[in-house]
Short mmCIF file of C-alpha atoms in Angstrom, two decimals:
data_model
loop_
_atom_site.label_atom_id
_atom_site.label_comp_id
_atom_site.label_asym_id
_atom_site.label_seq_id
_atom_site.Cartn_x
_atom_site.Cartn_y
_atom_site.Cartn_z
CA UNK A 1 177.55 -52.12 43.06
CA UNK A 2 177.98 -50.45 46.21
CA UNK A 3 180.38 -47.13 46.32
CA UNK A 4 183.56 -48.79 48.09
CA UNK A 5 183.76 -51.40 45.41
CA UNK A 6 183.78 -49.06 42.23
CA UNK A 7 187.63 -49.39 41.32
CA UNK A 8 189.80 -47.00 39.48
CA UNK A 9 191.95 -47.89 36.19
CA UNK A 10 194.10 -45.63 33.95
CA UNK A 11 193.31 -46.52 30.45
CA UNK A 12 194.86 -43.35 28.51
CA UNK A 13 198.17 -41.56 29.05
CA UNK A 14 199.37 -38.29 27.05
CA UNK A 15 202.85 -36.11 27.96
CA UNK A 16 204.51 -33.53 26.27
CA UNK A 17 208.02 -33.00 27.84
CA UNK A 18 211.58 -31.49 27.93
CA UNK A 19 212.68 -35.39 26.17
CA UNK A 20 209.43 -35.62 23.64
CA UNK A 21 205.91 -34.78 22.23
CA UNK A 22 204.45 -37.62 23.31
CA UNK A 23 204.23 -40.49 25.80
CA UNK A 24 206.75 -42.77 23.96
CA UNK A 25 209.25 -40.84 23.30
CA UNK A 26 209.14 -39.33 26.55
CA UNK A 27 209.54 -42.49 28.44
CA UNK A 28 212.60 -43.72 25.83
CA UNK A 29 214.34 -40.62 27.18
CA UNK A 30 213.47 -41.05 30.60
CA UNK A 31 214.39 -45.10 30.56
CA UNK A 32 217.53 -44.49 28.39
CA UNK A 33 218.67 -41.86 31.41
CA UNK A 34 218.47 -38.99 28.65
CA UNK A 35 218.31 -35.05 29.81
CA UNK A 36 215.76 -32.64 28.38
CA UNK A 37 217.37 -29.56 30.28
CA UNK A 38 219.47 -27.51 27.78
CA UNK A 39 220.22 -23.07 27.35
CA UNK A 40 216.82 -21.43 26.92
CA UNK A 41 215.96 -20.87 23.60
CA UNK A 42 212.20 -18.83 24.38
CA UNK A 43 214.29 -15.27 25.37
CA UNK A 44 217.58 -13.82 25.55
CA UNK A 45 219.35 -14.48 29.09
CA UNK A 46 221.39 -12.18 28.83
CA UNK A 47 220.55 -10.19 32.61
CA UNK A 48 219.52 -13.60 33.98
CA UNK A 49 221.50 -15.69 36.18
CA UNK A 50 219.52 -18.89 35.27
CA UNK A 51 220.08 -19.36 31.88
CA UNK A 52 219.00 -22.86 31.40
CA UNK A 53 215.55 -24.83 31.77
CA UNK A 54 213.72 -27.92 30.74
CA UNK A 55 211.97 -26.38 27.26
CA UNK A 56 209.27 -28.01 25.00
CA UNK A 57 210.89 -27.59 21.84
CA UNK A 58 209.09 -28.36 18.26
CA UNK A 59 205.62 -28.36 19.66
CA UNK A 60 202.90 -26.68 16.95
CA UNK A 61 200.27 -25.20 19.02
CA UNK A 62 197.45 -25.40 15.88
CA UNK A 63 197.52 -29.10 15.44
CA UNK A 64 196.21 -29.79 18.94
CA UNK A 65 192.79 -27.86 18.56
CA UNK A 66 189.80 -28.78 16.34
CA UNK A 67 189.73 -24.80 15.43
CA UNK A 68 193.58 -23.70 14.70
CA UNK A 69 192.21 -19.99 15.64
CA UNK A 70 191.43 -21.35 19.83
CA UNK A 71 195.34 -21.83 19.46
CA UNK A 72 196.46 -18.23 18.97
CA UNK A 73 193.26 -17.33 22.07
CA UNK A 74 195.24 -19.58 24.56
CA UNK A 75 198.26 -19.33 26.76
CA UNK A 76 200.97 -22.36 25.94
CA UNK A 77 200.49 -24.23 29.04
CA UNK A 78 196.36 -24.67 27.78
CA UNK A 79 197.71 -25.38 24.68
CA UNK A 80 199.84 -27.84 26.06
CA UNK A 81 197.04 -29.60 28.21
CA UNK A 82 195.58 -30.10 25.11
CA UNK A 83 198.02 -31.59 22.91
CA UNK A 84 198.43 -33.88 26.17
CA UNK A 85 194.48 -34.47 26.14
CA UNK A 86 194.35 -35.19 22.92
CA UNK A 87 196.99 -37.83 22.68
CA UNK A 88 195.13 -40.00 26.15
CA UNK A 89 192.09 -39.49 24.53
CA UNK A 90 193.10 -41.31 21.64
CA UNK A 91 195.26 -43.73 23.57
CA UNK A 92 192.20 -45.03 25.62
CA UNK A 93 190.13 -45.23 22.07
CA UNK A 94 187.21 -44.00 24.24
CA UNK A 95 186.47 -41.95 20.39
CA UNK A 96 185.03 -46.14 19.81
CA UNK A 97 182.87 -46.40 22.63
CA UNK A 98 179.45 -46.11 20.90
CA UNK A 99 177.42 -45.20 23.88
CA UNK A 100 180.22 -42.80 26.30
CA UNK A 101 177.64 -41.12 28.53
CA UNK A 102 179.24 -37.17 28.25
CA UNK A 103 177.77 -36.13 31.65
CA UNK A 104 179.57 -38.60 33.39
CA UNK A 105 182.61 -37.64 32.02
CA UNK A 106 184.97 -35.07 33.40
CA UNK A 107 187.98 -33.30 33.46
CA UNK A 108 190.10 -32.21 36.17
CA UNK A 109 193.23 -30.20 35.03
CA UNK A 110 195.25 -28.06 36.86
CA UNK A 111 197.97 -25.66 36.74
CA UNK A 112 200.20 -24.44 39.55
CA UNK A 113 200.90 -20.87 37.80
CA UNK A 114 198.80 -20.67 35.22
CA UNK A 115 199.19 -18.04 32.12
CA UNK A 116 202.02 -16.22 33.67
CA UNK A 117 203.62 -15.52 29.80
CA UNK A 118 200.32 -14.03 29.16
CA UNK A 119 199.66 -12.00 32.18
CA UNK A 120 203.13 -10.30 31.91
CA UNK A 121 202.92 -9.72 28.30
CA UNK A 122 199.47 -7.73 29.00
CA UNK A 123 200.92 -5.91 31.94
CA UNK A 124 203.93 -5.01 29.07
CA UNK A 125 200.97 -3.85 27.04
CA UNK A 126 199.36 -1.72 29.34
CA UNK A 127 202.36 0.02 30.73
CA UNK A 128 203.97 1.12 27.20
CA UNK A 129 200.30 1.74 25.55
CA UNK A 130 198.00 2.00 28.50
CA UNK A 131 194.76 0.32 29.21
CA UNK A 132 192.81 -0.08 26.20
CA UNK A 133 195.86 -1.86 24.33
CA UNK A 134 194.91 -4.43 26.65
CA UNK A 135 194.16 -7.96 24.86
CA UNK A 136 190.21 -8.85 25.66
CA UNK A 137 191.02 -12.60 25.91
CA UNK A 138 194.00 -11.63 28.73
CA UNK A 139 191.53 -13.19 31.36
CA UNK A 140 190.76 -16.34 29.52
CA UNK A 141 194.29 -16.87 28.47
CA UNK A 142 195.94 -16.62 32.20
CA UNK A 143 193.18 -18.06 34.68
CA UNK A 144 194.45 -21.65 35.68
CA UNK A 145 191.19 -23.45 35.50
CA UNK A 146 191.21 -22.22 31.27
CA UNK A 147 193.14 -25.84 30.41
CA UNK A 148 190.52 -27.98 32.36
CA UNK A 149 187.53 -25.50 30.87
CA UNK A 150 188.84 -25.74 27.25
CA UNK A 151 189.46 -29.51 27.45
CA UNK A 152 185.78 -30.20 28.07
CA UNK A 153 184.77 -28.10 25.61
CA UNK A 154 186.64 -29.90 22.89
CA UNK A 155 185.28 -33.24 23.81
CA UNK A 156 181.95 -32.12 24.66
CA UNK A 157 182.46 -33.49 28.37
CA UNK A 158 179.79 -32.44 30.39
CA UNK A 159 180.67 -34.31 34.05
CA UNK A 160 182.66 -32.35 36.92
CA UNK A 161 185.00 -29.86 35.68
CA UNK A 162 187.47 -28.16 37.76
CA UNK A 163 191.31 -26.96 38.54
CA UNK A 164 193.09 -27.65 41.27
CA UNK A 165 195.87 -25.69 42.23
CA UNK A 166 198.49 -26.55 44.77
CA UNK A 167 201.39 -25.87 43.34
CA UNK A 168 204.19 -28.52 42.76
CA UNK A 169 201.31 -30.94 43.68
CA UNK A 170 198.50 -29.95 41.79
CA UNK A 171 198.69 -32.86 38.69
CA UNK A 172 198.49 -35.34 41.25
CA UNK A 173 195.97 -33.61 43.30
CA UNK A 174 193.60 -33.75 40.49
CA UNK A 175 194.43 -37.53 39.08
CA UNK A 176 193.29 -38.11 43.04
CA UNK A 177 190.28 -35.90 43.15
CA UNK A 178 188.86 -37.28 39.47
CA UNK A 179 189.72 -40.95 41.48
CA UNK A 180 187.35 -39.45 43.94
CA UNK A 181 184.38 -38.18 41.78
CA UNK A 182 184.40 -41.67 39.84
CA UNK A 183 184.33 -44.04 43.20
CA UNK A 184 181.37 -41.84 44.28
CA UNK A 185 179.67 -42.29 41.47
CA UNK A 186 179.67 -38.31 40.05
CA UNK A 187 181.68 -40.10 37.06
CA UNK A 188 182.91 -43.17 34.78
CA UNK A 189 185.79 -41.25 32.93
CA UNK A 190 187.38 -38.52 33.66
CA UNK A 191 190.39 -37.01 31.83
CA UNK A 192 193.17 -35.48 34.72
CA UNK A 193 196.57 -34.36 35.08
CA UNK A 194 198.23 -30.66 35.21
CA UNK A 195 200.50 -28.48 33.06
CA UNK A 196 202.67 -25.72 33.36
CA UNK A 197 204.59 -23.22 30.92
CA UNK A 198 206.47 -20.93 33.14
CA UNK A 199 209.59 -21.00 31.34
CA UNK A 200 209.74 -17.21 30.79
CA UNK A 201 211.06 -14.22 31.57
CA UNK A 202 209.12 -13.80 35.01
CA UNK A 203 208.90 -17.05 35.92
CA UNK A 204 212.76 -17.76 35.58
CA UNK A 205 213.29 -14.43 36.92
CA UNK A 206 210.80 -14.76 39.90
CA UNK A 207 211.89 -18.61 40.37
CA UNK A 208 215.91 -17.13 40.51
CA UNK A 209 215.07 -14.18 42.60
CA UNK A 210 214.22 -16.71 45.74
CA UNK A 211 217.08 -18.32 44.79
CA UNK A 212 215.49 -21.43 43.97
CA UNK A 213 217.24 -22.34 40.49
CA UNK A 214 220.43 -24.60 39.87
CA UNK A 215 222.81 -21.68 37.87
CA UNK A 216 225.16 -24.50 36.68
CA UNK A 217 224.81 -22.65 33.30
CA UNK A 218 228.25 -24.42 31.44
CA UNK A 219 226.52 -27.53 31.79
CA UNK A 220 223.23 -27.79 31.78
CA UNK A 221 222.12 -31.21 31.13
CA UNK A 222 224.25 -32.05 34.69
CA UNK A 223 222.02 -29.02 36.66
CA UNK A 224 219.81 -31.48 37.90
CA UNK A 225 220.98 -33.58 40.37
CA UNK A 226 218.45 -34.89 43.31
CA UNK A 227 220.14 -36.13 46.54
CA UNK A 228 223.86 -35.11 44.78
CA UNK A 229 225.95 -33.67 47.55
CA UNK A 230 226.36 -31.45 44.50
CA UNK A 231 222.64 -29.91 44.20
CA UNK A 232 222.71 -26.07 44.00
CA UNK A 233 218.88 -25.37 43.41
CA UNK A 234 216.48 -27.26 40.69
CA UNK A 235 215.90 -26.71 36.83
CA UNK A 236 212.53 -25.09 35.81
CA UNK A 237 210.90 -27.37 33.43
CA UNK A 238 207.41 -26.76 31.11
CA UNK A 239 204.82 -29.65 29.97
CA UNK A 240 202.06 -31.92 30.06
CA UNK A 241 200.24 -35.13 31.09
CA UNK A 242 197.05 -36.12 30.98
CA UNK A 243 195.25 -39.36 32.16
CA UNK A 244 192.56 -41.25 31.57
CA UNK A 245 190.64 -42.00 34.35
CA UNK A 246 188.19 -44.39 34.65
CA UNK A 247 185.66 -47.15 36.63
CA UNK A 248 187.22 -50.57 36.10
CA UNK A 249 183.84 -52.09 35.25
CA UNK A 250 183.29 -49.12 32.65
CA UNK A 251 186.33 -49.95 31.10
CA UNK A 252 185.94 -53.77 30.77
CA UNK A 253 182.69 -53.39 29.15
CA UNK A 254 183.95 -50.93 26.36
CA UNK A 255 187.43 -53.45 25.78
CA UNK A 256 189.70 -50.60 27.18
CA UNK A 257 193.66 -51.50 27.77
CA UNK A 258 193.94 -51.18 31.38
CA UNK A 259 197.44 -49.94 32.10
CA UNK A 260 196.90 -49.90 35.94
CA UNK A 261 195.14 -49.30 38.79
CA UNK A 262 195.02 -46.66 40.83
CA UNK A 263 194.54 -47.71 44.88
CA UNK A 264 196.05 -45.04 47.00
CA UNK A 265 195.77 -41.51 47.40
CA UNK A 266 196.83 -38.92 50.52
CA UNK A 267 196.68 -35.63 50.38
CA UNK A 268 197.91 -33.48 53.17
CA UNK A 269 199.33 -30.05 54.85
CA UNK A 270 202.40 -29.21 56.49
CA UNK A 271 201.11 -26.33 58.18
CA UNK A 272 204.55 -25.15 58.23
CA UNK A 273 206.11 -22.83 56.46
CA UNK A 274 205.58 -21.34 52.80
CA UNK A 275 208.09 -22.57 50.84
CA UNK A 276 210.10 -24.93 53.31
CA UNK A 277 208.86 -28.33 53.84
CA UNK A 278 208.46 -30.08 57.40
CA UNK A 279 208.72 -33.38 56.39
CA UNK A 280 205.91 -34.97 59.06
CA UNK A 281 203.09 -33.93 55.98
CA UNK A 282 205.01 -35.70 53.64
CA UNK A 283 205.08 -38.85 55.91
CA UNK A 284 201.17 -38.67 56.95
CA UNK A 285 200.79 -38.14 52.82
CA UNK A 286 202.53 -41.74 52.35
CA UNK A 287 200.58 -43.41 54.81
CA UNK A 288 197.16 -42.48 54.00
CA UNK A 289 198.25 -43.66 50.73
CA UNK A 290 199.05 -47.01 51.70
CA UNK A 291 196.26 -47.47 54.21
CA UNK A 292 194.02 -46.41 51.12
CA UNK A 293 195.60 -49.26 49.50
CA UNK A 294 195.36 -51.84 51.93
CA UNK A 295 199.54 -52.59 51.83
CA UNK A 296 202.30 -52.05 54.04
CA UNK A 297 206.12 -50.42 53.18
CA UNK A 298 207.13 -53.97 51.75
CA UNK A 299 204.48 -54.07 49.37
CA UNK A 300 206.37 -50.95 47.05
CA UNK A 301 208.62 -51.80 44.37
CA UNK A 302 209.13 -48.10 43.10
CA UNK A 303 208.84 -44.79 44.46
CA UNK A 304 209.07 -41.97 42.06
CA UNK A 305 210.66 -39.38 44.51
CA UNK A 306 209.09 -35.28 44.15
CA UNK A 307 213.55 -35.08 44.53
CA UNK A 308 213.64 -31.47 42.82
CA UNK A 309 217.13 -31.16 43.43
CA UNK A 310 217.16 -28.55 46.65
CA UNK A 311 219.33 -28.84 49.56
CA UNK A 312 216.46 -29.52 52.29
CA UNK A 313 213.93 -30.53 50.04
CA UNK A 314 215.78 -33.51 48.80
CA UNK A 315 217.28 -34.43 52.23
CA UNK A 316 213.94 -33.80 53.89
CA UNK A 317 211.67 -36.05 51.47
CA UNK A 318 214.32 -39.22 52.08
CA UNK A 319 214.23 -38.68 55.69
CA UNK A 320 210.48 -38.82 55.09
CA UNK A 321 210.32 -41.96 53.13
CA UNK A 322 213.09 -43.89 55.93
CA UNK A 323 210.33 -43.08 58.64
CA UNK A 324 207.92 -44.22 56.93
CA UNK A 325 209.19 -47.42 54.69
CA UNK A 326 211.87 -48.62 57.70
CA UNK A 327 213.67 -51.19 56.93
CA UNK A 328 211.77 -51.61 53.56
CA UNK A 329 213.92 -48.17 52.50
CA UNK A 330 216.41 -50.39 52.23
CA UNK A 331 215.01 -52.29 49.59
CA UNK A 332 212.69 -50.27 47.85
CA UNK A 333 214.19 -48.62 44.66
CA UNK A 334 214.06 -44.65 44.59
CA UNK A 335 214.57 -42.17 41.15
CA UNK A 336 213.58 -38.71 40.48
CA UNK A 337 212.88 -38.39 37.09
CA UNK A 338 213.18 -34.30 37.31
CA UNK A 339 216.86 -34.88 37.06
CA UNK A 340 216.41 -34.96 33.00
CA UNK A 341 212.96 -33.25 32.88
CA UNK A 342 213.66 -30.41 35.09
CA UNK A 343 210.72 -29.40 37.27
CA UNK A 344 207.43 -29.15 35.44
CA UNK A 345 205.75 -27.68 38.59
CA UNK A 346 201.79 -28.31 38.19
CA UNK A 347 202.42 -30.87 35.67
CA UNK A 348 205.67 -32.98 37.58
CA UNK A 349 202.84 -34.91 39.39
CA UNK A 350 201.24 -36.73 36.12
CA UNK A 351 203.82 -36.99 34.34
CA UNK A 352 205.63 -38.77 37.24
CA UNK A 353 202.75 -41.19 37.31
CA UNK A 354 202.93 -41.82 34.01
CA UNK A 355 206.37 -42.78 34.70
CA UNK A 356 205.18 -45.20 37.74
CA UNK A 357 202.80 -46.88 35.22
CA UNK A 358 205.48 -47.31 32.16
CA UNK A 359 207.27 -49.05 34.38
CA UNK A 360 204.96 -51.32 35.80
CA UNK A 361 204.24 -51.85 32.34
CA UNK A 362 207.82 -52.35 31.23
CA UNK A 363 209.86 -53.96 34.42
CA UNK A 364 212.12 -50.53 33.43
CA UNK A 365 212.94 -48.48 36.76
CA UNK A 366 213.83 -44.90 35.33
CA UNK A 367 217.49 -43.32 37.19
CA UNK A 368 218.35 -40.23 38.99
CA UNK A 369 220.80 -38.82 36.26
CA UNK A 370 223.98 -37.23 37.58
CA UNK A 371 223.75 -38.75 41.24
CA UNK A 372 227.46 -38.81 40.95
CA UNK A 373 228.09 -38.61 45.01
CA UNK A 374 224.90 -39.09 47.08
CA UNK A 375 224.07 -36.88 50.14
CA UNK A 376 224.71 -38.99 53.30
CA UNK A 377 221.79 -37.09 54.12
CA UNK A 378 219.47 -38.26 51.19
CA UNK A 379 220.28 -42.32 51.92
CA UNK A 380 218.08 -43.90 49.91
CA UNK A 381 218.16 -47.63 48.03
CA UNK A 382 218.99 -45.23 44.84
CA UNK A 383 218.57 -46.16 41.13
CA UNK A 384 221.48 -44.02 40.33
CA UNK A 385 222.30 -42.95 36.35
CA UNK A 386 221.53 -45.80 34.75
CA UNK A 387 217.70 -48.08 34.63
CA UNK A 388 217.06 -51.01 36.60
CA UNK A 389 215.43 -53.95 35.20
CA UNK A 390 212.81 -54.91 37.83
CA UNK A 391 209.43 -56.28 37.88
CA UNK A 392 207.39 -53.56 39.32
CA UNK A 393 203.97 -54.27 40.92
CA UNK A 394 203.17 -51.10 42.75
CA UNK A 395 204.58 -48.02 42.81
CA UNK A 396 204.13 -44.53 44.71
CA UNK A 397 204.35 -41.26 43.34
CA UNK A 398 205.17 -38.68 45.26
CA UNK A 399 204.33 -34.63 44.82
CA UNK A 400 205.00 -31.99 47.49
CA UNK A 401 204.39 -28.09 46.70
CA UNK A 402 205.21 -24.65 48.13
CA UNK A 403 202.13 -24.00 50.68
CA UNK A 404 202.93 -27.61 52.31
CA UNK A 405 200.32 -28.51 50.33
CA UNK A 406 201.01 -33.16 49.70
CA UNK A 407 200.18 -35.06 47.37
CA UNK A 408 200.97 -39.28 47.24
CA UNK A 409 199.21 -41.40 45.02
CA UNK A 410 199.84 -45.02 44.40
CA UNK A 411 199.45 -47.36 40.97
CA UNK A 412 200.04 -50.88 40.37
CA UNK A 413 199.05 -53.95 38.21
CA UNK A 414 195.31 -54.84 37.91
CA UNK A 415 194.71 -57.13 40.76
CA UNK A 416 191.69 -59.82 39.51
#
């Protein structure tokens, strides 16, 4: 089989969220138009104006690791990663497959911050007890390639193993790059995605000081609102998702479910600006994902929009997506599912995919919650508040992160 026909499946899908600990109930949140964002419950907000966020609330740390003691030596957001390994691991039953070559198997987890709760609680440390109060595992628990590290460890996968880290982009960044390694043959499986656990004091605080976060405090489950006229910043979020990754041909010959396949990927850079986007890398990201793909504009049903709910980052991205879809952005339907998860930074990118592939799987289109009065600016064919039931084929993902750094990638139903 030459290198340009090896084809790429997802066969394993694992989230933990704002709405769940798990893929389905996730996705019942998500299709029933249900908000995770609430007050946060991890530290008192009093001196903070943010006091809301998209938590992870009831998750056990110890369940997700083989030894219950690697829990308490690992920031949340690996611990997370692993609770969302664990459950695509066992989705794709790849446990069953008899003869799973390890070296050929990778993981490719990323996270755009990394262990910021751990890094300030050591600095904490060090300034009220000084420098040899400091934790030894501080390094190990706040490095952002520790998720991807730890992963392979616990599943003995010995294949490529790396983090990527481009902010708001990174989960989908390395779902593409693991696409990569398996069509040129440096892997048959490899598990990818991103999380993130910034929902603490420095990371709200940090996130508030560049005035970045919704305040809309009284109500929190309306804070999120993408292409709203009333926006006033986006929710931080924490989670998640993992995917399995994986030759088609590998994955007939072991029985896998195939959930979709994965046929488009762009990555680009603005060059622009740190935290502002240009819009022109967003378009270029689009297009190299559809030329990937071999379709046009008309061929997607469903784009899951990055839509964090920021004044020119919402009204840029649509502008974006009219240039490039034309008339077709007429037609094709448009959510944001961060408008009930919040933004889950390095993880927003998988989990929005695995949002793209539930509803190819389901013919459920997930809404934009509270898109009570739509920017004239942000005109988009809208799937506002409540699901639409649609046959979805293909859909486009897309993820866009402070840097300029772009990220598109684009799933739809196995094609024979």
């Amino acid at each position: 089989m030459s290198l340009s026909q090896r084809r790429i499946v997802i066969t394993g899908m694992g989230a933990l969220s704002p709405l769940g600990l798990d893929v389905k109930t996730s996705w019942e949140g998500l299709a029933a138009g249900k908000s995770g964002v609430g007050r946060i419950a991890a530290f008192d907000t009093t001196n903070y104006k943010c006091k809301i966020a998209g938590e992870v609330r009831g998750f056990e740390p110890k369940s997700a690791f083989k030894n219950p003691k690697d829990a308490s030596r690992a920031d949340r957001y690996t611990q997370l990663a692993m609770a969302a390994s664990k459950e695509a691991f066992a989705n794709s039953c790849l446990s069953q497959c008899k003869d799973l070559d390890l070296d050929r198997c990778g993981v490719i987890v990323g996270s755009g911050i990394g262990g910021l709760k751990s890094l300030a609680d050591q600095d904490a440390r060090l300034i009220a007890s000084g420098p040899d109060r400091i934790s030894p595992f501080m390094i190990p628990m706040m490095i952002s390639n520790m998720a991807s590290g730890t992963i392979s460890i616990e599943f003995g996968f010995r294949g490529p193993n790396f983090a990527v880290v481009t902010a708001c982009a990174t989960a989908a960044q390395c779902i593409g790059e693991a696409a990569r390694l398996i069509r040129d043959d440096d892997a048959d499986v490899c598990l990818a995605g991103g999380s993130e656990a910034a929902c603490v004091e420095l990371g709200i605080g940090g996130f508030a000081a560049m005035r970045a976060l919704s305040t809309r405090n009284d109500e929190p489950e309306k804070a999120s609102r993408p292409f709203d006229m009333g926006r006033d910043g986006f929710v931080l979020g924490e989670g998640a998702a993992i995917v399995v990754v994986e030759e088609l041909e590998h994955a007939r010959r072991r029985g896998a479910t195939i959930y979709a396949e994965l046929t488009g990927y762009g990555i680009t850079a603005d060059a622009f600006h740190m935290t502002s986007p240009s819009g022109e890398g967003a378009e270029r990201a689009m297009r190299y994902a559809m030329r990937r793909a071999g379709i046009g504009p008309d061929d997607i049903d469903y784009i899951n929009a990055h839509g964090t709910s920021t004044a020119q980052g919402d009204a840029c991205e649509a502008k974006a997506i009219r240039t490039v879809f034309g008339e077709a952005a007429k037609k094709v339907a448009v959510s944001s599912t961060k408008s009930m998860t919040g933004h889950l930074l390095g993880a927003a990118g998988s989990f929005e995919l695995i949002a793209c592939v539930k509803a190819i799987e389901t013919g459920v289109i997930p809404p934009t919650i509270n898109l009570d009065n739509p920017d004239p600016d942000c005109e988009l064919n809208h799937v506002a508040n409540i699901a639409l039931q649609r046959p979805v084929r293909r859909a486009l993902s897309n993820s866009f992160g402070f840097g300029g750094h772009n990220a598109c990638i684009i799933v739809e139903s196995l094609r024979d």
